[in-house]
Tab-separated table of C-alpha atoms in Angstrom:
chain	number	residue	atom	x	y	z
A	1	UNK	CA	16.272	-5.607	-2.242
A	2	UNK	CA	13.989	-8.094	-0.290
A	3	UNK	CA	11.113	-7.759	2.399
A	4	UNK	CA	12.403	-8.020	5.590
A	5	UNK	CA	9.322	-9.873	6.906
A	6	UNK	CA	10.037	-13.816	6.087
A	7	UNK	CA	6.384	-14.370	6.150
A	8	UNK	CA	5.787	-11.823	3.094
A	9	UNK	CA	8.282	-12.375	0.434
A	10	UNK	CA	7.497	-10.574	-2.916
A	11	UNK	CA	8.318	-10.664	-6.499
A	12	UNK	CA	8.780	-7.278	-7.854
A	13	UNK	CA	8.909	-6.143	-11.627
A	14	UNK	CA	11.753	-3.559	-11.971
A	15	UNK	CA	12.278	-1.319	-15.396
A	16	UNK	CA	15.623	0.150	-15.971
A	17	UNK	CA	16.678	2.860	-14.163
A	18	UNK	CA	16.805	6.500	-15.648
A	19	UNK	CA	20.214	7.019	-16.915
A	20	UNK	CA	20.197	10.614	-16.734
A	21	UNK	CA	18.987	11.545	-13.246
A	22	UNK	CA	18.111	14.893	-14.292
A	23	UNK	CA	15.217	13.441	-16.089
A	24	UNK	CA	14.032	10.837	-13.348
A	25	UNK	CA	10.846	11.474	-11.166
A	26	UNK	CA	10.971	13.558	-8.362
A	27	UNK	CA	8.605	11.318	-6.147
A	28	UNK	CA	7.863	7.667	-6.304
A	29	UNK	CA	4.184	7.475	-5.247
A	30	UNK	CA	3.778	4.370	-2.729
A	31	UNK	CA	0.200	2.745	-2.954
A	32	UNK	CA	-0.132	-0.329	-0.549
A	33	UNK	CA	-2.920	-2.590	-2.058
A	34	UNK	CA	-4.780	-5.671	-0.833
A	35	UNK	CA	-7.844	-6.868	-3.089
A	36	UNK	CA	-8.020	-3.629	-5.192
A	37	UNK	CA	-9.106	-4.721	-8.403
A	38	UNK	CA	-10.964	-2.612	-10.310
A	39	UNK	CA	-10.050	0.361	-8.117
A	40	UNK	CA	-6.295	0.203	-8.361
A	41	UNK	CA	-6.324	0.891	-12.180
A	42	UNK	CA	-8.409	4.318	-11.856
A	43	UNK	CA	-5.961	5.404	-9.042
A	44	UNK	CA	-2.750	4.907	-11.303
A	45	UNK	CA	-4.552	6.681	-14.160
A	46	UNK	CA	-5.507	9.603	-12.332
A	47	UNK	CA	-1.710	10.233	-11.468
A	48	UNK	CA	-0.074	13.239	-13.279
A	49	UNK	CA	1.521	12.772	-16.316
A	50	UNK	CA	4.200	15.554	-16.032
A	51	UNK	CA	7.190	13.126	-15.459
A	52	UNK	CA	7.280	14.044	-11.809
A	53	UNK	CA	5.917	10.887	-10.346
A	54	UNK	CA	6.193	6.910	-10.958
A	55	UNK	CA	4.199	4.585	-8.952
A	56	UNK	CA	5.126	1.874	-6.977
A	57	UNK	CA	2.399	-0.702	-6.058
A	58	UNK	CA	2.925	-3.050	-2.978
A	59	UNK	CA	0.308	-5.767	-3.389
A	60	UNK	CA	0.052	-7.046	0.142
A	61	UNK	CA	-1.018	-10.603	-0.659
A	62	UNK	CA	-4.319	-9.755	-2.780
A	63	UNK	CA	-6.369	-12.787	-4.214
A	64	UNK	CA	-7.834	-11.308	-7.127
A	65	UNK	CA	-5.860	-9.336	-10.180
A	66	UNK	CA	-4.740	-5.911	-8.101
A	67	UNK	CA	-1.040	-6.937	-9.461
A	68	UNK	CA	-1.794	-7.420	-12.982
A	69	UNK	CA	-4.249	-4.596	-12.878
A	70	UNK	CA	-1.266	-2.099	-11.484
A	71	UNK	CA	1.181	-3.452	-14.360
A	72	UNK	CA	-1.591	-2.852	-16.879
A	73	UNK	CA	-2.233	0.727	-15.884
A	74	UNK	CA	1.304	2.071	-15.645
A	75	UNK	CA	3.008	0.992	-12.659
A	76	UNK	CA	6.582	1.746	-13.029
A	77	UNK	CA	7.073	-1.242	-10.358
A	78	UNK	CA	4.969	-3.714	-8.870
A	79	UNK	CA	5.908	-5.591	-5.634
A	80	UNK	CA	3.858	-8.895	-4.140
A	81	UNK	CA	3.748	-10.163	-0.809
A	82	UNK	CA	2.872	-13.851	-1.070
A	83	UNK	CA	1.358	-13.474	1.990
A	84	UNK	CA	-0.253	-10.623	3.830
A	85	UNK	CA	1.960	-8.777	5.833
A	86	UNK	CA	0.258	-5.601	6.986
A	87	UNK	CA	-0.046	-1.875	5.304
A	88	UNK	CA	3.250	-0.607	7.525
A	89	UNK	CA	5.142	-3.307	5.805
A	90	UNK	CA	3.454	-2.702	2.596
A	91	UNK	CA	4.690	0.804	2.767
A	92	UNK	CA	7.711	0.389	3.973
A	93	UNK	CA	8.731	-1.962	1.260
A	94	UNK	CA	7.658	0.596	-0.921
A	95	UNK	CA	9.489	3.495	0.462
A	96	UNK	CA	12.668	1.302	0.329
A	97	UNK	CA	11.862	0.533	-3.157
A	98	UNK	CA	11.545	4.445	-3.676
A	99	UNK	CA	15.040	4.826	-2.156
A	100	UNK	CA	16.424	2.162	-3.686
A	101	UNK	CA	15.685	3.696	-6.938
A	102	UNK	CA	16.992	7.256	-6.070
A	103	UNK	CA	13.920	9.243	-5.652
A	104	UNK	CA	14.445	12.381	-3.226
A	105	UNK	CA	10.651	12.454	-2.396
A	106	UNK	CA	8.184	9.594	-1.534
A	107	UNK	CA	4.302	9.935	-1.469
A	108	UNK	CA	1.370	7.422	-0.509
A	109	UNK	CA	-2.020	7.267	-1.660
A	110	UNK	CA	-4.418	4.897	-0.898
A	111	UNK	CA	-5.193	2.267	-4.028
A	112	UNK	CA	-9.251	2.350	-3.183
A	113	UNK	CA	-9.896	5.649	-5.131
A	114	UNK	CA	-10.448	7.422	-1.828
A	115	UNK	CA	-8.026	10.069	-3.000
A	116	UNK	CA	-7.996	12.049	-5.913
A	117	UNK	CA	-4.414	11.400	-7.458
A	118	UNK	CA	-4.418	14.390	-9.536
A	119	UNK	CA	-3.882	16.557	-6.061
A	120	UNK	CA	-0.259	14.844	-6.169
A	121	UNK	CA	0.510	17.981	-8.709
A	122	UNK	CA	-0.509	20.589	-6.602
A	123	UNK	CA	0.644	19.132	-3.205
A	124	UNK	CA	4.214	18.564	-4.612
A	125	UNK	CA	4.106	22.297	-5.890
A	126	UNK	CA	3.018	23.379	-2.386
A	127	UNK	CA	5.706	21.346	-0.403
A	128	UNK	CA	8.595	22.775	-3.051
A	129	UNK	CA	7.303	26.321	-2.589
A	130	UNK	CA	7.591	26.156	1.391
A	131	UNK	CA	10.480	24.100	1.332
A	132	UNK	CA	9.071	21.389	3.815
A	133	UNK	CA	10.162	18.422	4.630
A	134	UNK	CA	6.701	16.357	5.264
A	135	UNK	CA	3.297	17.425	3.667
A	136	UNK	CA	-0.230	15.972	5.422
A	137	UNK	CA	-3.137	16.048	2.858
A	138	UNK	CA	-6.255	17.466	4.785
A	139	UNK	CA	-9.829	16.759	4.040
A	140	UNK	CA	-10.808	19.427	6.821
A	141	UNK	CA	-8.769	22.573	6.053
A	142	UNK	CA	-10.126	25.707	3.695
A	143	UNK	CA	-9.829	24.174	0.047
A	144	UNK	CA	-10.216	20.379	1.134
A	145	UNK	CA	-13.121	18.198	0.325
A	146	UNK	CA	-15.259	15.569	0.986
A	147	UNK	CA	-17.154	13.803	-1.651
A	148	UNK	CA	-20.208	11.701	-0.626
A	149	UNK	CA	-21.322	10.704	3.169
A	150	UNK	CA	-18.367	10.549	5.849
A	151	UNK	CA	-21.088	9.467	8.435
A	152	UNK	CA	-19.296	8.377	11.534
A	153	UNK	CA	-15.582	7.980	9.886
A	154	UNK	CA	-15.707	11.529	9.507
A	155	UNK	CA	-16.352	12.546	13.060
A	156	UNK	CA	-13.850	9.664	14.239
A	157	UNK	CA	-11.140	11.359	12.147
A	158	UNK	CA	-11.715	14.521	13.820
A	159	UNK	CA	-11.532	13.264	17.178
A	160	UNK	CA	-8.738	11.315	16.391
A	161	UNK	CA	-7.030	14.582	14.605
A	162	UNK	CA	-7.753	16.360	17.720
A	163	UNK	CA	-6.004	13.406	20.323
A	164	UNK	CA	-3.001	13.491	18.278
A	165	UNK	CA	-2.495	17.146	18.205
A	166	UNK	CA	-2.333	17.080	21.759
A	167	UNK	CA	0.299	14.214	21.991
A	168	UNK	CA	2.211	16.109	19.236
A	169	UNK	CA	2.117	19.239	20.596
A	170	UNK	CA	0.899	20.771	17.038
A	171	UNK	CA	-2.214	21.316	15.625
A	172	UNK	CA	-3.014	18.669	12.488
A	173	UNK	CA	-6.186	18.669	10.716
A	174	UNK	CA	-6.338	15.532	9.501
A	175	UNK	CA	-3.905	13.460	10.751
A	176	UNK	CA	-5.596	10.013	9.796
A	177	UNK	CA	-5.769	11.131	5.919
A	178	UNK	CA	-3.222	8.470	4.085
A	179	UNK	CA	-2.172	11.025	1.740
A	180	UNK	CA	1.106	12.456	2.312
A	181	UNK	CA	4.358	13.454	0.587
A	182	UNK	CA	7.979	13.674	2.307
A	183	UNK	CA	11.280	13.618	1.817
A	184	UNK	CA	13.418	10.389	1.143
A	185	UNK	CA	15.986	12.115	3.682
A	186	UNK	CA	13.786	11.854	6.676
A	187	UNK	CA	13.702	8.168	6.817
A	188	UNK	CA	17.256	8.069	6.873
A	189	UNK	CA	17.201	10.031	10.326
A	190	UNK	CA	18.611	7.392	12.925
A	191	UNK	CA	15.452	8.363	15.701
A	192	UNK	CA	13.048	6.683	12.902
A	193	UNK	CA	13.353	2.823	13.069
A	194	UNK	CA	10.784	1.821	10.573
A	195	UNK	CA	11.617	-1.736	11.046
A	196	UNK	CA	10.025	-1.883	15.058
A	197	UNK	CA	7.798	-5.327	15.297
A	198	UNK	CA	4.848	-2.969	16.259
A	199	UNK	CA	4.788	-1.077	13.198
A	200	UNK	CA	3.438	-3.289	10.610
A	201	UNK	CA	0.102	-2.016	10.252
A	202	UNK	CA	-1.688	1.489	10.790
A	203	UNK	CA	0.820	2.203	13.342
A	204	UNK	CA	3.354	3.360	10.499
A	205	UNK	CA	2.017	6.240	9.326
A	206	UNK	CA	1.340	7.976	12.257
A	207	UNK	CA	4.327	7.039	13.692
A	208	UNK	CA	6.484	8.956	11.074
A	209	UNK	CA	4.064	11.998	10.980
A	210	UNK	CA	4.631	12.070	15.156
A	211	UNK	CA	8.452	11.708	14.720
A	212	UNK	CA	8.690	14.170	12.054
A	213	UNK	CA	6.686	16.736	13.867
A	214	UNK	CA	8.631	16.111	16.961
A	215	UNK	CA	12.346	16.182	15.680
A	216	UNK	CA	11.303	19.409	14.256
A	217	UNK	CA	11.176	18.836	10.736
A	218	UNK	CA	9.134	21.109	9.019
A	219	UNK	CA	5.824	19.857	8.670
A	220	UNK	CA	2.915	21.628	6.167
A	221	UNK	CA	-0.662	20.728	5.825
A	222	UNK	CA	-2.349	20.833	2.067
A	223	UNK	CA	-5.820	20.644	0.793
A	224	UNK	CA	-6.803	17.352	-0.534
A	225	UNK	CA	-10.093	15.547	-2.234
A	226	UNK	CA	-11.650	12.531	0.034
A	227	UNK	CA	-14.102	10.157	-1.475
A	228	UNK	CA	-16.486	7.879	0.455
A	229	UNK	CA	-17.810	5.164	-1.530
A	230	UNK	CA	-19.825	3.483	0.983
A	231	UNK	CA	-19.951	0.281	2.774
A	232	UNK	CA	-17.157	-2.198	1.735
A	233	UNK	CA	-14.007	-0.045	1.102
A	234	UNK	CA	-12.189	0.595	4.021
A	235	UNK	CA	-9.892	-2.056	5.201
A	236	UNK	CA	-10.095	-1.223	8.699
A	237	UNK	CA	-11.488	-3.012	11.281
A	238	UNK	CA	-13.155	-1.026	14.152
A	239	UNK	CA	-11.727	-0.383	17.507
A	240	UNK	CA	-8.475	-2.489	17.162
A	241	UNK	CA	-7.371	-0.316	13.792
A	242	UNK	CA	-8.180	2.821	15.319
A	243	UNK	CA	-6.183	1.706	18.261
A	244	UNK	CA	-3.479	0.787	16.043
A	245	UNK	CA	-3.886	4.469	14.515
A	246	UNK	CA	-3.691	6.401	18.229
A	247	UNK	CA	-1.170	4.227	20.017
A	248	UNK	CA	2.028	5.445	18.366
A	249	UNK	CA	1.502	9.188	19.203
A	250	UNK	CA	0.611	7.875	22.601
A	251	UNK	CA	3.228	5.495	23.413
A	252	UNK	CA	5.865	8.003	21.728
A	253	UNK	CA	4.677	10.572	24.001
A	254	UNK	CA	4.972	8.489	27.262
A	255	UNK	CA	8.629	7.400	26.218
A	256	UNK	CA	7.315	3.351	26.252
A	257	UNK	CA	8.125	3.026	22.521
A	258	UNK	CA	10.821	5.153	20.305
């Protein structure tokens, strides 16, 4: 496998595949990372060690020791973009690696220690028990938690989720939450095209969520913890990146994109 973005070739570290697929992990946990040394190790340490999860870290052109730290803390695969390609490309490459490795479920969590990786266990249990195709983490539903001062970001996520829900015609309490688990088979649907040129950044995740809802997949929410660590943790750049989050639902709803 190689990146489909010529500006972002990557170098991968790949252990041997499991010979007995009955013992292979169920879930490839994709962790897109950009300059997250000092944080990505904590995230990896928190992933449940129950045999159901393996971590794929996609280093999107970091200039620090993100890749080395990921290897040292047990990532099954570390992919590295030589140049920054965008979060969407990093997630897509990680998902494709998970599919290549034969994992039936794919997850995403952030590399900045915002999510509690331990929530993966209960989330997977919930998804399987409800026979769902896609699970969206929510800090705002009953049982969800916010740790630290959310400030304006908390308000922004609620407003965004309301707008997304209106466009998708389905209530989603926390549409910006980057904690997600989905069946890999969803990405094989011909109506979902991750390789469109406009899906390189924050657009890709809401694109897939919107598509999953509108195509009739069983989408559920699960309570998770989100930590706010203060200034300097978010990579989002104001209005530009909020627009990238918002535009997939708007463009898909109006038929301007597919």
